[in-house]
Amino acid sequence: MPRRESCSSIWRGWGMSEWTTIAELADTNPGSLPANTDRGFRFRYIDLGSVDDGAIDWQRVQYISYKDAPSRARRVCITGDALFGTVRPNLQSHGYVPGGHIDPLVASTGFTVIRAHEDVADGRYIFFSLLSENILRQSVNAAVGSNYPAVTDRDVRQFRLFAPPVEQQSKIADVLASLDTQIQKTEALIAKLEKVKEGLLQDLLTRGIDENGQLRPSPEQAPELYKDSPLGLIPISWEIRNLDQIADVVDPQPDHRTPPAVEDGVPYVGIGDFDSEGAIDTASCRKVSFSAYEKQKSSFSVTPGDIIYGKIGTLGRPKKLPNGTYALSANVVLIQPSSYKALLFYALNSSRTEKQILDITNTTSQPALGIEKVRKLLFPIPELGEAEEISIRLEKLSDCIQREASRLISLNLIKQGLMDDLLTGRVRVTPLLDQAQATTPA
């Protein structure tokens, strides 16, 4: 068929001629299950819920037979296909089918299946382009509907993208896929470290560390080392204390009135205003007047390492406060430890504290914590030396997780920058790779 002649002709020179439509590079929805499909035919079904932000969650792609499949299970997929989620395209529920799948794959009609013409396009390159700001902007502009804005298959075919020769597309896809691999490995490592931390937190805050620097044997192994308490078994040398015995608990907005928002003011910080690195996201914070900040400052002062704790709406989820100029939301309490500062932060994150919160809030119709309830929360407290050792071990692991989280942010920023450059032709991939090769030691 002559369909590729117009596509090849646009590559005779550089510049805007390299911008073309998806229809010039690929077939869309090239295969569908016919109505007479054997009712016992089994396949893996990719629905919209199994794809999120450019990734197919293959654990959610279930096996199903044709007779039990929803009517939307019709689009046949093969290795190398890109899937464009047509419903709410701003969510970018797009995916890519990599190699290694033996079983038949069928996608929902909520996707447009895009199959690259191999001589002019790389399927991976098309997939990365679907996640670009360029395609996002076009899809949002083309979407129709208020509750469920959607684009049509025809819209998708007409989306325009930068399309250098296929050899360059493949190199660009290699670069971005390599970054994706690093991102996925870092995400997996963070998830693993979080699991380790969860287990360590449970052990250290229930068993502690003995005089030899080892985790104390469990109550099952050495019941003589433990005693009963309102929180269950704790080491014999530990004590149970109320929060207000080891910290000042302050209501930052005792009148419970949220100050009016202003356009250019002081950040008004709540639990949801922290980024993944634990810093206050001042750009997205609600802003209040400087006089509202001064009013709080006249009642209390914040020291770095003080803690806020959600009391209305979002309950718990303690956050450490940094240096800076900001006011505190009426939806939090301020906890200022007089001792055991590091340990208390982790104890506030523990399952024992979460259980106390659940016991309190289960008796109310709306989840909320009065400040007196917060002050009377119970905590198991070791002797000072043991508490410091527990804190050191938890801090080391937390620092490790934080370093990986920072690396993940950096990798995502690098990927976004490369996508902006390479998928628009702003930077050519060949000189970029030549430069990298020239600077790599032999």
mmCIF file of N, CA and C in Angstrom, residues 48-169:
data_model
loop_
_atom_site.group_PDB
_atom_site.id
_atom_site.type_symbol
_atom_site.label_atom_id
_atom_site.label_comp_id
_atom_site.label_asym_id
_atom_site.label_seq_id
_atom_site.Cartn_x
_atom_site.Cartn_y
_atom_site.Cartn_z
ATOM 1 N N LEU A 48 -9.174 -0.243 31.779
ATOM 2 C CA LEU A 48 -8.655 1.082 32.107
ATOM 3 C C LEU A 48 -8.098 1.144 33.527
ATOM 4 N N GLY A 49 -8.669 0.358 34.430
ATOM 5 C CA GLY A 49 -8.215 0.377 35.820
ATOM 6 C C GLY A 49 -6.854 -0.248 36.041
ATOM 7 N N SER A 50 -6.360 -0.994 35.052
ATOM 8 C CA SER A 50 -5.057 -1.645 35.213
ATOM 9 C C SER A 50 -3.910 -0.823 34.625
ATOM 10 N N VAL A 51 -4.231 0.374 34.131
ATOM 11 C CA VAL A 51 -3.212 1.242 33.530
ATOM 12 C C VAL A 51 -3.254 2.591 34.229
ATOM 13 N N ASP A 52 -2.089 3.067 34.627
ATOM 14 C CA ASP A 52 -2.034 4.341 35.343
ATOM 15 C C ASP A 52 -0.722 5.043 35.042
ATOM 16 N N ASP A 53 -0.837 6.293 34.615
ATOM 17 C CA ASP A 53 0.333 7.167 34.443
ATOM 18 C C ASP A 53 1.444 6.491 33.650
ATOM 19 N N GLY A 54 1.076 5.883 32.539
ATOM 20 C CA GLY A 54 2.080 5.342 31.640
ATOM 21 C C GLY A 54 2.568 3.949 31.955
ATOM 22 N N ALA A 55 1.890 3.240 32.832
ATOM 23 C CA ALA A 55 2.354 1.896 33.190
ATOM 24 C C ALA A 55 1.170 0.941 33.307
ATOM 25 N N ILE A 56 1.335 -0.241 32.735
ATOM 26 C CA ILE A 56 0.341 -1.303 32.899
ATOM 27 C C ILE A 56 0.720 -2.121 34.133
ATOM 28 N N ASP A 57 -0.201 -2.240 35.073
ATOM 29 C CA ASP A 57 0.016 -3.071 36.248
ATOM 30 C C ASP A 57 -0.384 -4.494 35.871
ATOM 31 N N TRP A 58 0.603 -5.297 35.502
ATOM 32 C CA TRP A 58 0.310 -6.631 34.973
ATOM 33 C C TRP A 58 -0.278 -7.563 36.021
ATOM 34 N N GLN A 59 -0.117 -7.237 37.294
ATOM 35 C CA GLN A 59 -0.741 -8.055 38.334
ATOM 36 C C GLN A 59 -2.263 -7.875 38.330
ATOM 37 N N ARG A 60 -2.726 -6.772 37.763
ATOM 38 C CA ARG A 60 -4.169 -6.508 37.706
ATOM 39 C C ARG A 60 -4.777 -6.922 36.361
ATOM 40 N N VAL A 61 -3.935 -7.408 35.459
ATOM 41 C CA VAL A 61 -4.424 -7.863 34.152
ATOM 42 C C VAL A 61 -4.818 -9.330 34.295
ATOM 43 N N GLN A 62 -6.093 -9.579 34.503
ATOM 44 C CA GLN A 62 -6.584 -10.898 34.859
ATOM 45 C C GLN A 62 -6.938 -11.742 33.629
ATOM 46 N N TYR A 63 -6.895 -13.070 33.831
ATOM 47 C CA TYR A 63 -7.365 -14.013 32.814
ATOM 48 C C TYR A 63 -8.895 -14.046 32.846
ATOM 49 N N ILE A 64 -9.489 -14.124 31.670
ATOM 50 C CA ILE A 64 -10.945 -14.158 31.582
ATOM 51 C C ILE A 64 -11.328 -14.892 30.292
ATOM 52 N N SER A 65 -12.494 -15.514 30.283
ATOM 53 C CA SER A 65 -12.978 -16.172 29.065
ATOM 54 C C SER A 65 -13.924 -15.226 28.335
ATOM 55 N N TYR A 66 -14.068 -15.457 27.055
ATOM 56 C CA TYR A 66 -14.883 -14.563 26.232
ATOM 57 C C TYR A 66 -16.319 -14.489 26.757
ATOM 58 N N LYS A 67 -16.853 -15.628 27.241
ATOM 59 C CA LYS A 67 -18.249 -15.635 27.698
ATOM 60 C C LYS A 67 -18.440 -14.807 28.968
ATOM 61 N N ASP A 68 -17.367 -14.619 29.740
ATOM 62 C CA ASP A 68 -17.468 -13.850 30.983
ATOM 63 C C ASP A 68 -16.939 -12.423 30.831
ATOM 64 N N ALA A 69 -16.411 -12.101 29.672
ATOM 65 C CA ALA A 69 -15.773 -10.806 29.472
ATOM 66 C C ALA A 69 -16.806 -9.702 29.264
ATOM 67 N N PRO A 70 -16.507 -8.485 29.712
ATOM 68 C CA PRO A 70 -17.411 -7.368 29.437
ATOM 69 C C PRO A 70 -17.423 -7.054 27.937
ATOM 70 N N SER A 71 -18.457 -6.367 27.511
ATOM 71 C CA SER A 71 -18.603 -6.068 26.083
ATOM 72 C C SER A 71 -17.491 -5.171 25.560
ATOM 73 N N ARG A 72 -16.795 -4.477 26.495
ATOM 74 C CA ARG A 72 -15.704 -3.581 26.070
ATOM 75 C C ARG A 72 -14.405 -4.342 25.794
ATOM 76 N N ALA A 73 -14.338 -5.602 26.140
ATOM 77 C CA ALA A 73 -13.105 -6.389 25.935
ATOM 78 C C ALA A 73 -13.039 -6.848 24.481
ATOM 79 N N ARG A 74 -12.499 -5.995 23.626
ATOM 80 C CA ARG A 74 -12.521 -6.295 22.193
ATOM 81 C C ARG A 74 -11.194 -6.034 21.472
ATOM 82 N N ARG A 75 -10.370 -5.112 21.920
ATOM 83 C CA ARG A 75 -9.188 -4.715 21.162
ATOM 84 C C ARG A 75 -8.061 -5.734 21.346
ATOM 85 N N VAL A 76 -7.650 -6.388 20.268
ATOM 86 C CA VAL A 76 -6.565 -7.369 20.308
ATOM 87 C C VAL A 76 -5.224 -6.633 20.334
ATOM 88 N N CYS A 77 -4.338 -7.057 21.243
ATOM 89 C CA CYS A 77 -3.017 -6.422 21.389
ATOM 90 C C CYS A 77 -1.913 -7.444 21.160
ATOM 91 N N ILE A 78 -0.782 -6.966 20.692
ATOM 92 C CA ILE A 78 0.409 -7.805 20.565
ATOM 93 C C ILE A 78 1.609 -7.023 21.061
ATOM 94 N N THR A 79 2.751 -7.698 21.189
ATOM 95 C CA THR A 79 3.987 -7.053 21.609
ATOM 96 C C THR A 79 4.296 -5.848 20.722
ATOM 97 N N GLY A 80 4.658 -4.738 21.361
ATOM 98 C CA GLY A 80 5.018 -3.529 20.635
ATOM 99 C C GLY A 80 3.889 -2.544 20.460
ATOM 100 N N ASP A 81 2.662 -2.916 20.848
ATOM 101 C CA ASP A 81 1.532 -1.995 20.743
ATOM 102 C C ASP A 81 1.583 -0.956 21.857
ATOM 103 N N ALA A 82 1.164 0.252 21.521
ATOM 104 C CA ALA A 82 0.946 1.297 22.521
ATOM 105 C C ALA A 82 -0.555 1.455 22.717
ATOM 106 N N LEU A 83 -0.963 1.713 23.950
ATOM 107 C CA LEU A 83 -2.384 1.878 24.272
ATOM 108 C C LEU A 83 -2.627 3.311 24.724
ATOM 109 N N PHE A 84 -3.561 3.985 24.084
ATOM 110 C CA PHE A 84 -3.916 5.347 24.478
ATOM 111 C C PHE A 84 -5.266 5.317 25.177
ATOM 112 N N GLY A 85 -5.284 5.679 26.465
ATOM 113 C CA GLY A 85 -6.538 5.728 27.221
ATOM 114 C C GLY A 85 -7.361 6.925 26.784
ATOM 115 N N THR A 86 -8.503 6.683 26.153
ATOM 116 C CA THR A 86 -9.281 7.767 25.557
ATOM 117 C C THR A 86 -10.208 8.471 26.549
ATOM 118 N N VAL A 87 -10.484 7.854 27.690
ATOM 119 C CA VAL A 87 -11.359 8.456 28.700
ATOM 120 C C VAL A 87 -10.497 9.229 29.702
ATOM 121 N N ARG A 88 -10.891 10.479 29.945
ATOM 122 C CA ARG A 88 -10.115 11.363 30.818
ATOM 123 C C ARG A 88 -8.636 11.345 30.432
ATOM 124 N N PRO A 89 -8.321 11.802 29.247
ATOM 125 C CA PRO A 89 -6.933 11.722 28.768
ATOM 126 C C PRO A 89 -5.948 12.504 29.611
ATOM 127 N N ASN A 90 -6.451 13.448 30.424
ATOM 128 C CA ASN A 90 -5.548 14.191 31.306
ATOM 129 C C ASN A 90 -4.878 13.280 32.330
ATOM 130 N N LEU A 91 -5.476 12.099 32.596
ATOM 131 C CA LEU A 91 -4.880 11.154 33.548
ATOM 132 C C LEU A 91 -3.743 10.351 32.919
ATOM 133 N N GLN A 92 -3.616 10.420 31.603
ATOM 134 C CA GLN A 92 -2.566 9.710 30.867
ATOM 135 C C GLN A 92 -2.531 8.216 31.212
ATOM 136 N N SER A 93 -3.685 7.592 31.096
ATOM 137 C CA SER A 93 -3.781 6.141 31.336
ATOM 138 C C SER A 93 -3.380 5.392 30.068
ATOM 139 N N HIS A 94 -2.122 5.583 29.699
ATOM 140 C CA HIS A 94 -1.582 4.973 28.489
ATOM 141 C C HIS A 94 -0.597 3.870 28.878
ATOM 142 N N GLY A 95 -0.411 2.919 27.999
ATOM 143 C CA GLY A 95 0.490 1.807 28.315
ATOM 144 C C GLY A 95 1.206 1.295 27.086
ATOM 145 N N TYR A 96 2.130 0.385 27.332
ATOM 146 C CA TYR A 96 2.910 -0.233 26.252
ATOM 147 C C TYR A 96 2.996 -1.727 26.532
ATOM 148 N N VAL A 97 2.867 -2.534 25.481
ATOM 149 C CA VAL A 97 2.928 -3.989 25.624
ATOM 150 C C VAL A 97 4.342 -4.448 25.285
ATOM 151 N N PRO A 98 5.152 -4.814 26.296
ATOM 152 C CA PRO A 98 6.510 -5.274 26.024
ATOM 153 C C PRO A 98 6.521 -6.727 25.566
ATOM 154 N N GLY A 99 7.694 -7.232 25.226
ATOM 155 C CA GLY A 99 7.812 -8.625 24.836
ATOM 156 C C GLY A 99 7.653 -9.558 26.021
ATOM 157 N N GLY A 100 7.537 -10.839 25.739
ATOM 158 C CA GLY A 100 7.476 -11.837 26.804
ATOM 159 C C GLY A 100 6.093 -12.330 27.140
ATOM 160 N N HIS A 101 5.066 -11.841 26.438
ATOM 161 C CA HIS A 101 3.701 -12.279 26.728
ATOM 162 C C HIS A 101 3.305 -13.402 25.766
ATOM 163 N N ILE A 102 3.021 -14.557 26.327
ATOM 164 C CA ILE A 102 2.647 -15.724 25.519
ATOM 165 C C ILE A 102 1.143 -15.783 25.308
ATOM 166 N N ASP A 103 0.396 -15.465 26.357
ATOM 167 C CA ASP A 103 -1.058 -15.578 26.293
ATOM 168 C C ASP A 103 -1.659 -14.441 25.467
ATOM 169 N N PRO A 104 -2.816 -14.660 24.853
ATOM 170 C CA PRO A 104 -3.494 -13.601 24.096
ATOM 171 C C PRO A 104 -3.826 -12.416 25.010
ATOM 172 N N LEU A 105 -3.702 -11.221 24.461
ATOM 173 C CA LEU A 105 -4.009 -9.991 25.189
ATOM 174 C C LEU A 105 -5.133 -9.257 24.487
ATOM 175 N N VAL A 106 -6.095 -8.790 25.267
ATOM 176 C CA VAL A 106 -7.215 -8.024 24.730
ATOM 177 C C VAL A 106 -7.403 -6.794 25.614
ATOM 178 N N ALA A 107 -7.538 -5.628 24.980
ATOM 179 C CA ALA A 107 -7.717 -4.382 25.722
ATOM 180 C C ALA A 107 -9.149 -3.890 25.608
ATOM 181 N N SER A 108 -9.517 -3.042 26.550
ATOM 182 C CA SER A 108 -10.830 -2.419 26.547
ATOM 183 C C SER A 108 -10.959 -1.478 25.345
ATOM 184 N N THR A 109 -12.208 -1.276 24.895
ATOM 185 C CA THR A 109 -12.450 -0.291 23.851
ATOM 186 C C THR A 109 -12.260 1.131 24.373
ATOM 187 N N GLY A 110 -11.975 1.264 25.672
ATOM 188 C CA GLY A 110 -11.584 2.560 26.227
ATOM 189 C C GLY A 110 -10.174 2.962 25.823
ATOM 190 N N PHE A 111 -9.458 2.065 25.153
ATOM 191 C CA PHE A 111 -8.134 2.362 24.611
ATOM 192 C C PHE A 111 -8.196 2.428 23.089
ATOM 193 N N THR A 112 -7.343 3.250 22.518
ATOM 194 C CA THR A 112 -7.002 3.127 21.109
ATOM 195 C C THR A 112 -5.696 2.351 21.050
ATOM 196 N N VAL A 113 -5.704 1.217 20.363
ATOM 197 C CA VAL A 113 -4.487 0.417 20.211
ATOM 198 C C VAL A 113 -3.712 0.967 19.012
ATOM 199 N N ILE A 114 -2.444 1.280 19.226
ATOM 200 C CA ILE A 114 -1.606 1.889 18.188
ATOM 201 C C ILE A 114 -0.478 0.928 17.848
ATOM 202 N N ARG A 115 -0.452 0.477 16.590
ATOM 203 C CA ARG A 115 0.557 -0.489 16.146
ATOM 204 C C ARG A 115 1.434 0.172 15.079
ATOM 205 N N ALA A 116 2.707 0.389 15.421
ATOM 206 C CA ALA A 116 3.617 1.136 14.553
ATOM 207 C C ALA A 116 3.878 0.423 13.236
ATOM 208 N N HIS A 117 4.012 1.197 12.151
ATOM 209 C CA HIS A 117 4.543 0.687 10.886
ATOM 210 C C HIS A 117 6.051 0.547 11.074
ATOM 211 N N GLU A 118 6.550 -0.657 11.078
ATOM 212 C CA GLU A 118 7.921 -0.907 11.529
ATOM 213 C C GLU A 118 8.980 -0.180 10.710
ATOM 214 N N ASP A 119 8.707 0.104 9.431
ATOM 215 C CA ASP A 119 9.734 0.747 8.623
ATOM 216 C C ASP A 119 9.817 2.252 8.830
ATOM 217 N N VAL A 120 8.824 2.836 9.506
ATOM 218 C CA VAL A 120 8.849 4.280 9.718
ATOM 219 C C VAL A 120 8.685 4.692 11.173
ATOM 220 N N ALA A 121 8.385 3.773 12.068
ATOM 221 C CA ALA A 121 8.137 4.150 13.455
ATOM 222 C C ALA A 121 8.516 3.035 14.421
ATOM 223 N N ASP A 122 8.929 3.436 15.602
ATOM 224 C CA ASP A 122 9.236 2.530 16.708
ATOM 225 C C ASP A 122 8.081 2.630 17.709
ATOM 226 N N GLY A 123 7.461 1.494 18.034
ATOM 227 C CA GLY A 123 6.312 1.505 18.944
ATOM 228 C C GLY A 123 6.630 2.117 20.292
ATOM 229 N N ARG A 124 7.850 1.889 20.780
ATOM 230 C CA ARG A 124 8.233 2.470 22.077
ATOM 231 C C ARG A 124 8.305 3.991 21.980
ATOM 232 N N TYR A 125 8.818 4.491 20.863
ATOM 233 C CA TYR A 125 8.902 5.938 20.662
ATOM 234 C C TYR A 125 7.507 6.553 20.649
ATOM 235 N N ILE A 126 6.585 5.907 19.939
ATOM 236 C CA ILE A 126 5.200 6.410 19.927
ATOM 237 C C ILE A 126 4.638 6.425 21.337
ATOM 238 N N PHE A 127 4.898 5.360 22.103
ATOM 239 C CA PHE A 127 4.387 5.297 23.474
ATOM 240 C C PHE A 127 4.919 6.460 24.310
ATOM 241 N N PHE A 128 6.232 6.709 24.268
ATOM 242 C CA PHE A 128 6.782 7.824 25.045
ATOM 243 C C PHE A 128 6.196 9.150 24.578
ATOM 244 N N SER A 129 5.930 9.276 23.279
ATOM 245 C CA SER A 129 5.328 10.503 22.764
ATOM 246 C C SER A 129 3.920 10.699 23.324
ATOM 247 N N LEU A 130 3.190 9.586 23.535
ATOM 248 C CA LEU A 130 1.848 9.692 24.108
ATOM 249 C C LEU A 130 1.882 10.316 25.494
ATOM 250 N N LEU A 131 2.996 10.175 26.198
ATOM 251 C CA LEU A 131 3.133 10.713 27.557
ATOM 252 C C LEU A 131 3.715 12.122 27.564
ATOM 253 N N SER A 132 3.973 12.685 26.396
ATOM 254 C CA SER A 132 4.604 14.003 26.319
ATOM 255 C C SER A 132 3.590 15.106 26.571
ATOM 256 N N GLU A 133 4.114 16.290 26.926
ATOM 257 C CA GLU A 133 3.257 17.463 27.115
ATOM 258 C C GLU A 133 2.529 17.807 25.825
ATOM 259 N N ASN A 134 3.195 17.583 24.693
ATOM 260 C CA ASN A 134 2.600 17.887 23.393
ATOM 261 C C ASN A 134 1.300 17.105 23.173
ATOM 262 N N ILE A 135 1.346 15.782 23.340
ATOM 263 C CA ILE A 135 0.142 14.958 23.132
ATOM 264 C C ILE A 135 -0.876 15.209 24.238
ATOM 265 N N LEU A 136 -0.414 15.424 25.463
ATOM 266 C CA LEU A 136 -1.335 15.727 26.562
ATOM 267 C C LEU A 136 -2.150 16.973 26.231
ATOM 268 N N ARG A 137 -1.483 17.992 25.760
ATOM 269 C CA ARG A 137 -2.176 19.242 25.433
ATOM 270 C C ARG A 137 -3.204 19.026 24.320
ATOM 271 N N GLN A 138 -2.813 18.292 23.269
ATOM 272 C CA GLN A 138 -3.744 18.034 22.167
ATOM 273 C C GLN A 138 -4.952 17.219 22.621
ATOM 274 N N SER A 139 -4.701 16.220 23.474
ATOM 275 C CA SER A 139 -5.800 15.343 23.900
ATOM 276 C C SER A 139 -6.777 16.066 24.812
ATOM 277 N N VAL A 140 -6.268 16.906 25.700
ATOM 278 C CA VAL A 140 -7.149 17.664 26.587
ATOM 279 C C VAL A 140 -8.001 18.636 25.777
ATOM 280 N N ASN A 141 -7.390 19.274 24.775
ATOM 281 C CA ASN A 141 -8.143 20.207 23.922
ATOM 282 C C ASN A 141 -9.203 19.502 23.093
ATOM 283 N N ALA A 142 -8.936 18.245 22.713
ATOM 284 C CA ALA A 142 -9.881 17.509 21.865
ATOM 285 C C ALA A 142 -10.979 16.820 22.659
ATOM 286 N N ALA A 143 -10.794 16.664 23.960
ATOM 287 C CA ALA A 143 -11.743 15.896 24.777
ATOM 288 C C ALA A 143 -13.115 16.573 24.826
ATOM 289 N N VAL A 144 -14.155 15.745 24.784
ATOM 290 C CA VAL A 144 -15.538 16.223 24.833
ATOM 291 C C VAL A 144 -16.250 15.548 25.998
ATOM 292 N N GLY A 145 -17.053 16.323 26.725
ATOM 293 C CA GLY A 145 -17.803 15.778 27.859
ATOM 294 C C GLY A 145 -17.360 16.427 29.141
ATOM 295 N N SER A 146 -18.286 16.556 30.102
ATOM 296 C CA SER A 146 -17.964 17.214 31.365
ATOM 297 C C SER A 146 -17.603 16.214 32.456
ATOM 298 N N ASN A 147 -18.467 15.220 32.675
ATOM 299 C CA ASN A 147 -18.182 14.240 33.726
ATOM 300 C C ASN A 147 -17.092 13.252 33.323
ATOM 301 N N TYR A 148 -17.158 12.778 32.088
ATOM 302 C CA TYR A 148 -16.169 11.825 31.579
ATOM 303 C C TYR A 148 -15.630 12.320 30.237
ATOM 304 N N PRO A 149 -14.802 13.369 30.265
ATOM 305 C CA PRO A 149 -14.265 13.867 28.993
ATOM 306 C C PRO A 149 -13.466 12.780 28.285
ATOM 307 N N ALA A 150 -13.656 12.662 26.977
ATOM 308 C CA ALA A 150 -13.009 11.594 26.218
ATOM 309 C C ALA A 150 -12.679 12.084 24.820
ATOM 310 N N VAL A 151 -11.710 11.414 24.218
ATOM 311 C CA VAL A 151 -11.379 11.647 22.814
ATOM 312 C C VAL A 151 -11.781 10.410 22.020
ATOM 313 N N THR A 152 -11.909 10.569 20.715
ATOM 314 C CA THR A 152 -12.280 9.455 19.850
ATOM 315 C C THR A 152 -11.029 8.836 19.229
ATOM 316 N N ASP A 153 -11.207 7.652 18.649
ATOM 317 C CA ASP A 153 -10.100 7.033 17.923
ATOM 318 C C ASP A 153 -9.631 7.937 16.779
ATOM 319 N N ARG A 154 -10.572 8.604 16.144
ATOM 320 C CA ARG A 154 -10.220 9.531 15.064
ATOM 321 C C ARG A 154 -9.341 10.653 15.594
ATOM 322 N N ASP A 155 -9.686 11.198 16.778
ATOM 323 C CA ASP A 155 -8.847 12.239 17.383
ATOM 324 C C ASP A 155 -7.419 11.740 17.554
ATOM 325 N N VAL A 156 -7.301 10.535 18.097
ATOM 326 C CA VAL A 156 -5.972 9.973 18.364
ATOM 327 C C VAL A 156 -5.176 9.864 17.071
ATOM 328 N N ARG A 157 -5.812 9.436 16.009
ATOM 329 C CA ARG A 157 -5.112 9.284 14.726
ATOM 330 C C ARG A 157 -4.578 10.618 14.222
ATOM 331 N N GLN A 158 -5.247 11.714 14.580
ATOM 332 C CA GLN A 158 -4.838 13.025 14.082
ATOM 333 C C GLN A 158 -3.873 13.770 14.995
ATOM 334 N N PHE A 159 -3.570 13.202 16.177
ATOM 335 C CA PHE A 159 -2.584 13.851 17.046
ATOM 336 C C PHE A 159 -1.256 13.951 16.306
ATOM 337 N N ARG A 160 -0.606 15.102 16.444
ATOM 338 C CA ARG A 160 0.658 15.330 15.754
ATOM 339 C C ARG A 160 1.824 15.137 16.719
ATOM 340 N N LEU A 161 2.895 14.553 16.227
ATOM 341 C CA LEU A 161 4.094 14.334 17.035
ATOM 342 C C LEU A 161 5.333 14.474 16.168
ATOM 343 N N PHE A 162 6.427 14.741 16.820
ATOM 344 C CA PHE A 162 7.719 14.845 16.145
ATOM 345 C C PHE A 162 8.174 13.444 15.765
ATOM 346 N N ALA A 163 8.519 13.234 14.493
ATOM 347 C CA ALA A 163 8.848 11.893 14.013
ATOM 348 C C ALA A 163 10.107 11.917 13.162
ATOM 349 N N PRO A 164 11.281 11.830 13.801
ATOM 350 C CA PRO A 164 12.514 11.708 13.040
ATOM 351 C C PRO A 164 12.597 10.320 12.409
ATOM 352 N N PRO A 165 13.607 10.048 11.597
ATOM 353 C CA PRO A 165 13.754 8.706 11.033
ATOM 354 C C PRO A 165 13.717 7.626 12.109
ATOM 355 N N VAL A 166 13.247 6.440 11.737
ATOM 356 C CA VAL A 166 12.985 5.381 12.712
ATOM 357 C C VAL A 166 14.238 5.008 13.497
ATOM 358 N N GLU A 167 15.419 5.095 12.871
ATOM 359 C CA GLU A 167 16.656 4.756 13.596
ATOM 360 C C GLU A 167 16.847 5.699 14.783
ATOM 361 N N GLN A 168 16.551 6.978 14.583
ATOM 362 C CA GLN A 168 16.668 7.937 15.684
ATOM 363 C C GLN A 168 15.566 7.722 16.720
ATOM 364 N N GLN A 169 14.377 7.381 16.244
ATOM 365 C CA GLN A 169 13.304 7.066 17.194
ATOM 366 C C GLN A 169 13.727 5.943 18.136
#
